[in-house]
Each structure stands twice: as structure tokens, then as C-alpha cells.
Amino acid sequence: MLKRKFLQTLSEWKSSKQNECLLVKGARQIGKTFIIDKFGRENYGSYIYVNFFTEPKLKEVFDGALTADEIYKRFSVFFRDVQFIENDTLIFLDEIQECPNARTALKFLALDNRYDVIASGSLLGINYKEVPSIPVGYERQAEMHSLDFEEFLWAIGVGEDTISYVHSLYDLKEKVPPAVNERMLAYLREYMIVGGMPEVVNTYLETKHFGEVHNTQKKITDAYLEDIAKYAATTDKPKARNCYLSIPRQLAKENKKFQFSVVERGGRARKYENSLEWLRDANLIRFSLNVSTPQFPLIAYEKPDQFKIYLNDIGLLVSMYGFEMKQAILTNALKGAIKGGIYENLIADFLIKKNLPLHYYKNDSNSQEIEFLLTQNTEIIPVEVKSSNGSTVSLNTFLQEFKPRLGLKFISGNVGVADKKFTLPLYMAMFL
């Protein structure tokens, strides 16, 4: 069974909540149902599971008056053998986007506060307009992702002692012993190939066969494309599909700013912007926005018409390039602009799974580009990603011009310190 950090998020909500339900967001097939179901069975005397997609008849519970008493009375019709134990019952409303009235009802269930309620859904950003009333102030939202690199290390049997040791070297900015560094970089390449989708990770653990891994990844990507065909607006279906499938080509370019002409020759923003928003709201992609100036707060300097797009799981991205890409990454034989694009998406994967916003800085007047900007105590920290151990002209220029406290450079190498520039192995991004 895969160990997931999100169990801690659920425990913290249970111990600290005050008249609020929990709404868990995230893409399909990242393990939301499994982990919430496990939490409910292990932490409550009574547990009720409702899936509005597989059992649409249960939507009738939320027809009519939405007072807590009326809802629980209707529940008793469908779950006659389940006990409602005050302060020791969890009701899990899965695929809640299929029942807009249930989303509205969270307010009244939170105010009643007799039983804990967790709701979850994969397309909440798509169906929000159908909800009669969003329960603002009565739901705590939490986003879940596929496994991050540290969770992947746990899954393949890397011990906490090893991770803690490497973390201490990150804190001290000391070189990692060569054998340890090479082993960690090898684990990272495995993660790039497998990614963090639970079904894919389990396939890898059970078979140790990258062909089976690839087949599972393709099945998930096909399921995402089917979601586009099923749920996107009719006019957006082909456009959203084409935008999604263009991302591997976008990242293979030297200039990785999203270009609509890559989707379709002569493509324009007006034609595709709604499709990109649909993909974002379905949690399939993440935007990284360019900023006019790298100052706090970055959101104030965003340039909405200049952005990059990354997939939320590095393994799915790599699989979209075909099976041969796995061999190129595993043997560290990848070259060219595509290598830079994949490594950028790798670091984006790390940041996304830490729930950090993505921004970059590209100066229109020269070729200077910083792949990521982080905010730390109102200070801006530039992050450069290098697929090789080459020079860092952009980072050096940034440090000189804007004088941040430090700059980070992630490489397929070892730790190094030069004045305010810290060079770190790519895998150490898990400690940001």
C-alpha cells in the first residue's frame, strides 16, 4: 500500500475543523477516493461512502429541503444499517460535481456539525456554475496530487534515514558523496519515467516492467482524453484535445512559452483560450505566468498573455513522447531542447505538488530567462534549471541586476556554492 502525505492533511482537518466540511480537489486517478476511504475506515466508528457517479440515485438525498435533519433522514432510507454516531461518523461524498445540490448542502451540514463530512471531485472547476450556492466559509479546500518524489522513494523502499541524510546536506549546502548522489539521480530518472500516478506506481512495483508502466500511463492519458470528449463544451472538445496533445511539442521548443501556432498553424489565443482554461479547471495542466518585474508580490506583475504550460505529472508527460523516451532518460542519453523542457516540467512537478504557484521571468529586450521564481518571506528567489552543467548567464545577470538574497541552480550534478548562487542536484528540489 502506498504511503501518502495527504493522510496528514486529513488528520489536521479532523483535529482543527470548526463548522466546516472538507472539499478535496484534484485530477482523476490520483488516489483521492482510496486515501479518504482509508481515513474514514480507520478513524471513525461509523463511515458512510456516497459515490454520485456510480450510484446516481443517491442524488435524491439532496432533493428538496437541504436542512441537516432532512438530509440525514433521507440518508437513513438508503443506508438503513449504518449508525449515525454523533462526533464519530464520517460521510464521504465522492464525485460531488455530479450532484450540485450536495455542494450547496455542505453549508448546512457544517453548521449542524454532528457528523464530519468530506467531499471530493475531479471536475469541480468545470461544474461550479451548476452549483446553486457555493458554501463559502463552510468548506475548507485541499488539493491532492499524484505521488511526489519523496512518496515515490518511500514506495520503492528508500528509507527515511537516507532521505534525512540527503536533506541535511541540502540544509548545510555540502556536497553529496558521489555514490549517494549517483544513486539519488538514478532514482530521480526512475521517477521521471514512472511519475506519481498511483496505478502506474503500483504497476511498477508489481512488475518492474517499463512496458507495463507505459501501457498503464497510456490508459490514463486515454481516459483524460475521453473526459475531454465527454465533459468539455461541444465547441471546445477538439480544441481542448489538441491543446493537451500539443504540450510535449511546446516543451520541445527552445522558447517554451505556449504558442497557439504549435496547436494549429495560424492558431490564435481567442480561439483556444477557453480550451486551455477548461484543461486547467480539470486539473490536467498548470500555467506558469511570466512577470514584468520579479518583485513581491509576483501576482501583481503577471503578464496573462505570456505563459508556459506544464503537465501535473512528469511520468504522463514522458509517456506522451513514446516508449523510447524512457530508455533515453534512464540511460541519461537525452539531448537537445527537449531535455530542457522535460527537466523544466520535472521541477514544475515538484513545485505543483508543494502547492506553490508557478511564475517565470523572461525579459523581452534580451534572451535572459529564469525558469521559476519562488517567494520566501516576501523575497523573490530565482530558480534556474539546467539539463547539463553548463554556464548560467541568465542567473548571473539576474543576481547582479535584482540582487536577491540567493539564487538556485538545479543540475544533474552535485552541490556547489559560489557567492549567492547555490548549485543543487535536481532531486533536492523536493526540499524547497
Coordinates of C-alpha atoms in Angstrom, one line a residue:
M1 CA 0.0 0.0 0.0
L2 CA 1.4 3.4 -1.0
K3 CA 2.2 5.8 1.8
R4 CA 0.6 9.2 1.2
K5 CA 1.3 12.6 2.9
F6 CA -2.3 13.6 2.3
L7 CA -3.4 11.4 5.3
Q8 CA -1.7 14.1 7.5
T9 CA -3.8 16.8 5.8
L10 CA -7.0 14.8 6.6
S11 CA -5.9 14.3 10.2
E12 CA -5.1 18.0 10.6
W13 CA -8.6 18.9 9.3
K14 CA -10.3 16.5 11.7
S15 CA -8.5 17.9 14.7
S16 CA -8.8 21.6 13.8
K17 CA -12.1 22.0 12.0
Q18 CA -14.8 24.3 13.3
N19 CA -18.1 24.1 11.5
E20 CA -16.6 23.3 8.1
C21 CA -16.6 20.4 5.7
L22 CA -13.5 19.4 3.7
L23 CA -13.5 19.6 -0.1
V24 CA -10.7 17.6 -1.7
K25 CA -9.8 18.7 -5.3
G26 CA -7.6 17.1 -7.8
A27 CA -7.3 15.3 -11.1
R28 CA -8.8 11.9 -11.8
Q29 CA -6.9 8.8 -10.7
I30 CA -4.5 10.4 -8.3
G31 CA -5.8 8.3 -5.3
K32 CA -8.4 10.7 -3.7
T33 CA -11.0 8.1 -3.1
F34 CA -8.6 5.5 -1.8
I35 CA -6.9 7.7 0.7
I36 CA -10.2 9.3 2.0
D37 CA -11.8 5.9 2.3
K38 CA -8.8 4.5 4.2
F39 CA -9.0 7.6 6.5
G40 CA -12.7 7.1 7.1
R41 CA -12.5 3.4 7.9
E42 CA -9.5 3.8 10.3
N43 CA -10.6 6.9 12.2
Y44 CA -14.4 6.8 12.8
G45 CA -16.8 4.5 14.5
S46 CA -19.2 4.9 11.6
Y47 CA -18.4 5.6 8.0
I48 CA -20.7 6.3 5.0
Y49 CA -19.5 6.3 1.5
V50 CA -21.5 8.0 -1.3
N51 CA -20.5 8.0 -4.9
F52 CA -22.8 10.1 -7.0
F53 CA -21.2 8.9 -10.3
T54 CA -21.6 5.1 -9.7
E55 CA -24.9 5.5 -7.8
P56 CA -26.8 8.5 -9.3
K57 CA -29.9 7.5 -7.3
L58 CA -28.2 8.9 -4.2
K59 CA -28.7 12.4 -5.6
E60 CA -32.2 12.1 -4.3
V61 CA -30.9 12.6 -0.8
F62 CA -30.3 16.2 -1.7
D63 CA -33.6 16.8 -3.5
G64 CA -36.0 19.1 -1.6
A65 CA -35.2 20.9 1.6
L66 CA -31.5 21.0 2.4
T67 CA -31.6 21.2 6.2
A68 CA -29.3 18.8 8.0
D69 CA -32.3 16.9 9.6
E70 CA -34.0 16.3 6.3
I71 CA -30.7 15.2 4.6
Y72 CA -29.9 12.7 7.3
K73 CA -33.4 11.4 7.4
R74 CA -33.2 10.7 3.6
F75 CA -29.8 9.1 4.1
S76 CA -31.3 6.6 6.5
V77 CA -33.6 5.3 3.7
F78 CA -30.6 4.4 1.6
F79 CA -28.3 3.3 4.4
R80 CA -30.6 1.6 6.8
D81 CA -27.9 -0.5 8.5
V82 CA -25.5 2.4 9.1
Q83 CA -25.4 4.0 12.5
F84 CA -25.1 7.8 12.8
I85 CA -22.8 8.3 15.8
E86 CA -22.5 11.9 16.9
N87 CA -18.9 13.2 16.7
D88 CA -17.7 9.8 15.4
T89 CA -19.2 9.5 11.9
L90 CA -17.7 10.4 8.6
I91 CA -19.8 10.9 5.5
F92 CA -17.7 10.9 2.3
L93 CA -19.5 12.5 -0.7
D94 CA -17.4 11.3 -3.7
E95 CA -17.7 12.8 -7.2
I96 CA -19.7 15.6 -5.7
Q97 CA -19.6 17.5 -9.0
E98 CA -22.3 15.1 -10.2
C99 CA -24.7 16.5 -7.5
P100 CA -24.6 20.3 -7.4
N101 CA -27.2 20.4 -4.6
A102 CA -24.9 18.4 -2.4
R103 CA -22.2 21.0 -2.8
T104 CA -24.7 23.7 -1.6
A105 CA -25.7 21.5 1.3
L106 CA -22.2 21.4 2.7
K107 CA -23.0 24.7 4.4
F108 CA -25.9 23.3 6.4
L109 CA -24.1 20.1 7.2
A110 CA -21.2 22.1 8.5
L111 CA -23.4 24.3 10.7
D112 CA -25.1 21.2 12.1
N113 CA -21.7 19.8 13.0
R114 CA -22.9 16.5 14.3
Y115 CA -21.0 14.4 11.8
D116 CA -17.9 15.0 9.8
V117 CA -18.3 15.5 6.0
I118 CA -15.6 15.2 3.3
A119 CA -16.5 15.9 -0.3
S120 CA -14.3 15.1 -3.3
G121 CA -14.4 15.6 -7.0
S122 CA -12.3 15.6 -10.1
L123 CA -14.1 18.2 -12.2
L124 CA -15.2 20.7 -9.6
G125 CA -13.7 23.6 -11.6
I126 CA -15.8 22.5 -14.6
N127 CA -19.2 22.2 -12.9
Y128 CA -19.1 25.0 -10.4
K129 CA -21.6 27.1 -12.5
E130 CA -24.2 24.5 -11.9
V131 CA -24.0 24.8 -8.1
P132 CA -26.9 26.9 -6.8
S133 CA -24.9 28.4 -4.0
I134 CA -21.2 27.9 -3.1
P135 CA -20.8 27.3 0.6
V136 CA -18.2 30.0 1.2
G137 CA -16.8 29.9 4.7
Y138 CA -18.2 26.4 5.4
E139 CA -15.8 24.3 3.4
R140 CA -12.0 24.0 3.7
Q141 CA -10.5 23.2 0.4
A142 CA -7.4 21.0 0.0
E143 CA -5.8 19.9 -3.3
M144 CA -4.3 16.5 -3.7
H145 CA -1.8 15.4 -6.3
S146 CA -0.2 12.2 -7.6
L147 CA 2.7 10.9 -5.6
D148 CA 5.6 13.4 -5.3
F149 CA 9.2 12.3 -5.5
E150 CA 9.6 11.6 -1.7
E151 CA 6.5 9.5 -1.7
F152 CA 7.9 7.6 -4.7
L153 CA 11.1 7.0 -2.8
W154 CA 9.1 5.5 0.1
A155 CA 7.2 3.3 -2.4
I156 CA 10.4 1.8 -3.9
G157 CA 11.9 1.2 -0.4
V158 CA 14.2 4.1 0.1
G159 CA 14.4 4.6 3.9
E160 CA 13.8 7.8 5.9
D161 CA 17.4 7.7 7.1
T162 CA 18.7 8.1 3.5
I163 CA 16.2 11.0 2.7
S164 CA 17.0 12.7 6.0
Y165 CA 20.8 12.4 5.4
V166 CA 20.4 14.0 1.9
H167 CA 18.2 16.7 3.4
S168 CA 20.9 17.6 6.0
L169 CA 23.4 18.0 3.1
Y170 CA 20.9 20.3 1.4
D171 CA 20.5 22.4 4.6
L172 CA 24.3 22.6 5.0
K173 CA 24.9 23.1 1.3
E174 CA 27.5 20.4 1.4
K175 CA 28.5 18.0 -1.4
V176 CA 26.7 14.7 -1.5
P177 CA 29.1 11.7 -1.5
P178 CA 29.4 10.7 -5.2
A179 CA 27.9 7.2 -4.8
V180 CA 24.9 8.6 -2.9
N181 CA 24.5 11.4 -5.4
E182 CA 24.5 9.0 -8.4
R183 CA 22.1 6.7 -6.7
M184 CA 19.7 9.6 -6.0
L185 CA 19.9 10.8 -9.6
A186 CA 19.2 7.3 -10.8
Y187 CA 16.1 7.2 -8.5
L188 CA 15.1 10.6 -10.0
R189 CA 15.3 9.2 -13.5
E190 CA 13.1 6.3 -12.5
Y191 CA 10.6 8.8 -11.1
M192 CA 10.7 10.8 -14.4
I193 CA 9.8 7.6 -16.3
V194 CA 7.1 6.3 -13.8
G195 CA 5.7 9.5 -12.4
G196 CA 3.4 9.6 -9.4
M197 CA 0.0 8.2 -10.6
P198 CA -0.8 5.6 -8.0
E199 CA -1.9 2.9 -10.6
V200 CA 1.3 3.4 -12.5
V201 CA 3.5 3.3 -9.4
N202 CA 1.7 0.1 -8.3
T203 CA 2.3 -1.4 -11.8
Y204 CA 6.0 -0.6 -11.5
L205 CA 6.2 -2.1 -8.0
E206 CA 4.4 -5.3 -9.0
T207 CA 6.1 -5.9 -12.4
K208 CA 9.3 -3.9 -12.6
H209 CA 8.5 -3.8 -16.3
F210 CA 8.6 -0.4 -18.0
G211 CA 6.5 -1.7 -20.9
E212 CA 3.7 -2.4 -18.4
V213 CA 4.2 1.0 -16.9
H214 CA 3.9 2.6 -20.3
N215 CA 0.7 0.8 -21.0
T216 CA -0.8 1.9 -17.8
Q217 CA 0.2 5.5 -18.4
K218 CA -1.3 5.4 -21.9
K219 CA -4.6 4.1 -20.4
I220 CA -4.7 7.1 -18.1
T221 CA -4.0 9.6 -20.8
D222 CA -6.7 8.0 -23.0
A223 CA -9.1 8.3 -20.1
Y224 CA -8.2 12.0 -19.8
L225 CA -8.9 12.5 -23.5
E226 CA -12.2 10.7 -23.0
D227 CA -13.1 13.1 -20.2
I228 CA -12.4 16.0 -22.6
A229 CA -14.7 14.4 -25.2
K230 CA -17.4 13.8 -22.5
Y231 CA -17.4 16.9 -20.4
A232 CA -15.9 19.8 -22.4
A233 CA -18.3 22.1 -24.2
T234 CA -19.1 20.9 -27.7
T235 CA -17.2 23.7 -29.4
D236 CA -14.2 23.2 -27.1
K237 CA -13.8 19.4 -27.4
P238 CA -11.4 19.2 -30.4
K239 CA -9.6 22.4 -29.3
A240 CA -9.0 21.2 -25.7
R241 CA -7.8 17.8 -27.0
N242 CA -5.4 19.5 -29.5
C243 CA -4.1 21.8 -26.8
Y244 CA -3.4 19.0 -24.4
L245 CA -1.7 16.9 -27.1
S246 CA 0.5 19.9 -28.1
I247 CA 2.2 20.2 -24.7
P248 CA 5.0 17.7 -25.5
R249 CA 5.8 19.7 -28.7
Q250 CA 5.5 23.0 -26.8
L251 CA 8.2 21.9 -24.3
A252 CA 10.5 20.6 -27.1
K253 CA 10.9 24.2 -28.4
E254 CA 13.8 26.5 -27.4
N255 CA 11.3 29.1 -26.5
K256 CA 8.8 27.2 -24.2
K257 CA 6.2 30.0 -24.0
F258 CA 2.9 28.4 -25.0
Q259 CA 2.4 29.2 -28.7
F260 CA -1.0 28.7 -30.3
S261 CA 0.6 28.2 -33.6
V262 CA 2.0 24.9 -32.3
V263 CA -1.5 23.7 -31.7
E264 CA -2.6 24.7 -35.2
R265 CA -0.9 26.6 -38.0
G266 CA -2.1 30.2 -37.7
G267 CA -3.7 29.5 -34.3
R268 CA -4.7 32.5 -32.2
A269 CA -5.4 32.9 -28.5
R270 CA -9.0 33.9 -29.0
K271 CA -9.8 30.5 -30.5
Y272 CA -8.1 28.4 -27.8
E273 CA -8.0 30.3 -24.5
N274 CA -11.3 28.8 -23.3
S275 CA -10.0 25.3 -24.1
L276 CA -6.8 25.9 -22.0
E277 CA -8.9 27.2 -19.1
W278 CA -11.0 24.0 -19.3
L279 CA -7.9 21.9 -19.1
R280 CA -6.6 23.9 -16.1
D281 CA -10.0 23.6 -14.3
A282 CA -10.0 19.9 -14.9
N283 CA -6.6 19.8 -13.1
L284 CA -4.8 18.4 -16.2
I285 CA -2.4 21.2 -16.7
R286 CA -0.8 24.1 -14.7
F287 CA 0.0 27.6 -16.0
S288 CA 3.3 29.3 -15.3
L289 CA 2.9 33.1 -15.9
N290 CA 5.6 35.4 -17.0
V291 CA 6.0 38.6 -14.8
S292 CA 7.0 42.1 -16.0
T293 CA 9.3 42.5 -13.0
P294 CA 10.5 39.9 -10.4
Q295 CA 9.2 41.7 -7.3
F296 CA 6.9 40.8 -4.5
P297 CA 4.0 40.2 -4.9
L298 CA 4.5 38.3 -8.2
I299 CA 0.8 38.2 -8.8
A300 CA 0.8 42.0 -9.2
Y301 CA 3.2 41.8 -12.2
E302 CA 1.8 38.8 -14.1
K303 CA 1.5 39.0 -17.9
P304 CA -1.6 37.0 -18.6
D305 CA -0.8 36.7 -22.3
Q306 CA 2.6 35.1 -21.7
F307 CA 2.7 31.7 -20.1
K308 CA 4.1 28.3 -20.2
I309 CA 2.1 25.1 -19.6
Y310 CA 3.2 22.0 -17.7
L311 CA 1.5 18.7 -17.1
N312 CA 0.8 17.9 -13.5
D313 CA 2.6 14.6 -13.6
I314 CA 6.1 14.1 -15.1
G315 CA 5.5 10.5 -15.8
L316 CA 2.5 11.2 -18.0
L317 CA 4.4 13.8 -19.9
V318 CA 7.3 11.4 -20.6
S319 CA 4.9 8.7 -21.7
M320 CA 3.4 11.1 -24.3
Y321 CA 6.8 11.2 -26.1
G322 CA 6.6 7.4 -26.7
F323 CA 8.2 4.4 -25.1
E324 CA 11.7 5.1 -26.5
M325 CA 11.9 8.2 -24.4
K326 CA 12.0 6.1 -21.3
Q327 CA 15.2 4.4 -22.5
A328 CA 16.8 7.8 -23.3
I329 CA 16.0 9.2 -19.8
L330 CA 17.0 6.0 -17.9
T331 CA 20.4 5.9 -19.7
N332 CA 20.8 9.7 -19.4
A333 CA 21.2 9.9 -23.2
L334 CA 18.7 12.6 -23.9
K335 CA 20.0 15.7 -25.7
G336 CA 18.7 19.0 -27.2
A337 CA 15.9 21.4 -26.3
I338 CA 13.6 18.6 -25.4
K339 CA 15.8 17.6 -22.5
G340 CA 15.5 21.1 -21.1
G341 CA 11.7 21.0 -21.5
I342 CA 11.4 17.7 -19.7
Y343 CA 13.6 18.9 -16.8
E344 CA 11.6 22.1 -16.5
N345 CA 8.4 20.0 -16.2
L346 CA 10.2 17.9 -13.6
I347 CA 10.9 20.9 -11.4
A348 CA 7.3 22.2 -12.1
D349 CA 6.1 18.7 -10.9
F350 CA 8.0 19.3 -7.6
L351 CA 6.6 22.8 -7.1
I352 CA 3.0 21.9 -8.1
K353 CA 2.9 19.1 -5.5
K354 CA 4.0 21.5 -2.9
N355 CA 1.0 23.7 -3.9
L356 CA 3.4 26.5 -4.9
P357 CA 2.3 29.0 -7.7
L358 CA 4.4 28.9 -10.9
H359 CA 6.0 32.1 -12.3
Y360 CA 8.9 32.7 -14.6
Y361 CA 10.8 35.8 -15.8
K362 CA 11.6 36.4 -19.4
N363 CA 13.0 39.8 -20.4
D364 CA 11.6 40.9 -23.8
S365 CA 14.7 43.0 -24.5
N366 CA 17.2 40.2 -24.3
S367 CA 17.4 36.4 -24.0
Q368 CA 17.5 36.4 -20.2
E369 CA 15.1 33.9 -18.8
I370 CA 14.7 32.4 -15.3
E371 CA 12.6 29.3 -15.3
F372 CA 10.9 29.7 -11.9
L373 CA 10.5 32.4 -9.3
L374 CA 9.8 31.5 -5.7
T375 CA 8.6 33.7 -2.9
Q376 CA 10.1 33.3 0.5
N377 CA 9.2 35.8 3.3
T378 CA 8.3 38.4 0.6
E379 CA 11.7 37.9 -1.1
I380 CA 12.0 36.6 -4.6
I381 CA 14.3 33.6 -5.2
P382 CA 15.2 32.8 -8.8
V383 CA 15.5 29.2 -9.8
E384 CA 17.3 28.1 -13.0
V385 CA 17.0 24.6 -14.3
K386 CA 19.9 23.2 -16.4
S387 CA 19.7 19.9 -18.2
S388 CA 23.5 19.9 -18.2
N389 CA 26.3 21.5 -16.1
G390 CA 26.7 24.5 -18.5
S391 CA 27.0 28.2 -17.7
T392 CA 24.3 30.2 -16.1
V393 CA 24.3 33.5 -17.9
S394 CA 20.7 34.3 -17.1
L395 CA 21.0 33.6 -13.4
N396 CA 24.3 35.5 -13.1
T397 CA 22.6 38.5 -14.8
F398 CA 19.6 38.3 -12.6
L399 CA 21.7 38.1 -9.4
Q400 CA 23.6 41.2 -10.5
E401 CA 20.6 43.2 -11.6
F402 CA 18.0 42.4 -8.9
K403 CA 20.3 41.4 -6.0
P404 CA 18.2 38.7 -4.4
R405 CA 19.4 37.1 -1.2
L406 CA 20.3 33.9 -3.2
G407 CA 19.7 32.1 -6.5
L408 CA 19.2 28.4 -7.1
K409 CA 20.5 26.3 -10.0
F410 CA 19.3 22.7 -10.3
I411 CA 21.5 20.4 -12.4
S412 CA 22.3 16.7 -12.9
G413 CA 25.3 17.2 -10.8
N414 CA 26.3 17.9 -7.2
V415 CA 26.1 20.6 -4.6
G416 CA 28.2 23.8 -5.2
V417 CA 28.3 27.2 -3.7
A418 CA 29.6 30.4 -5.4
D419 CA 28.8 33.6 -3.5
K420 CA 25.0 33.9 -3.6
K421 CA 24.5 31.1 -6.2
F422 CA 23.7 27.6 -4.9
T423 CA 24.0 24.8 -7.3
L424 CA 22.0 21.7 -6.3
P425 CA 21.2 18.2 -7.7
L426 CA 17.8 18.2 -9.4
Y427 CA 16.4 15.8 -6.8
M428 CA 17.0 18.3 -4.0
A429 CA 14.0 20.3 -5.3
M430 CA 11.9 18.1 -3.1
F431 CA 13.3 20.1 -0.1
L432 CA 12.2 23.5 -1.3

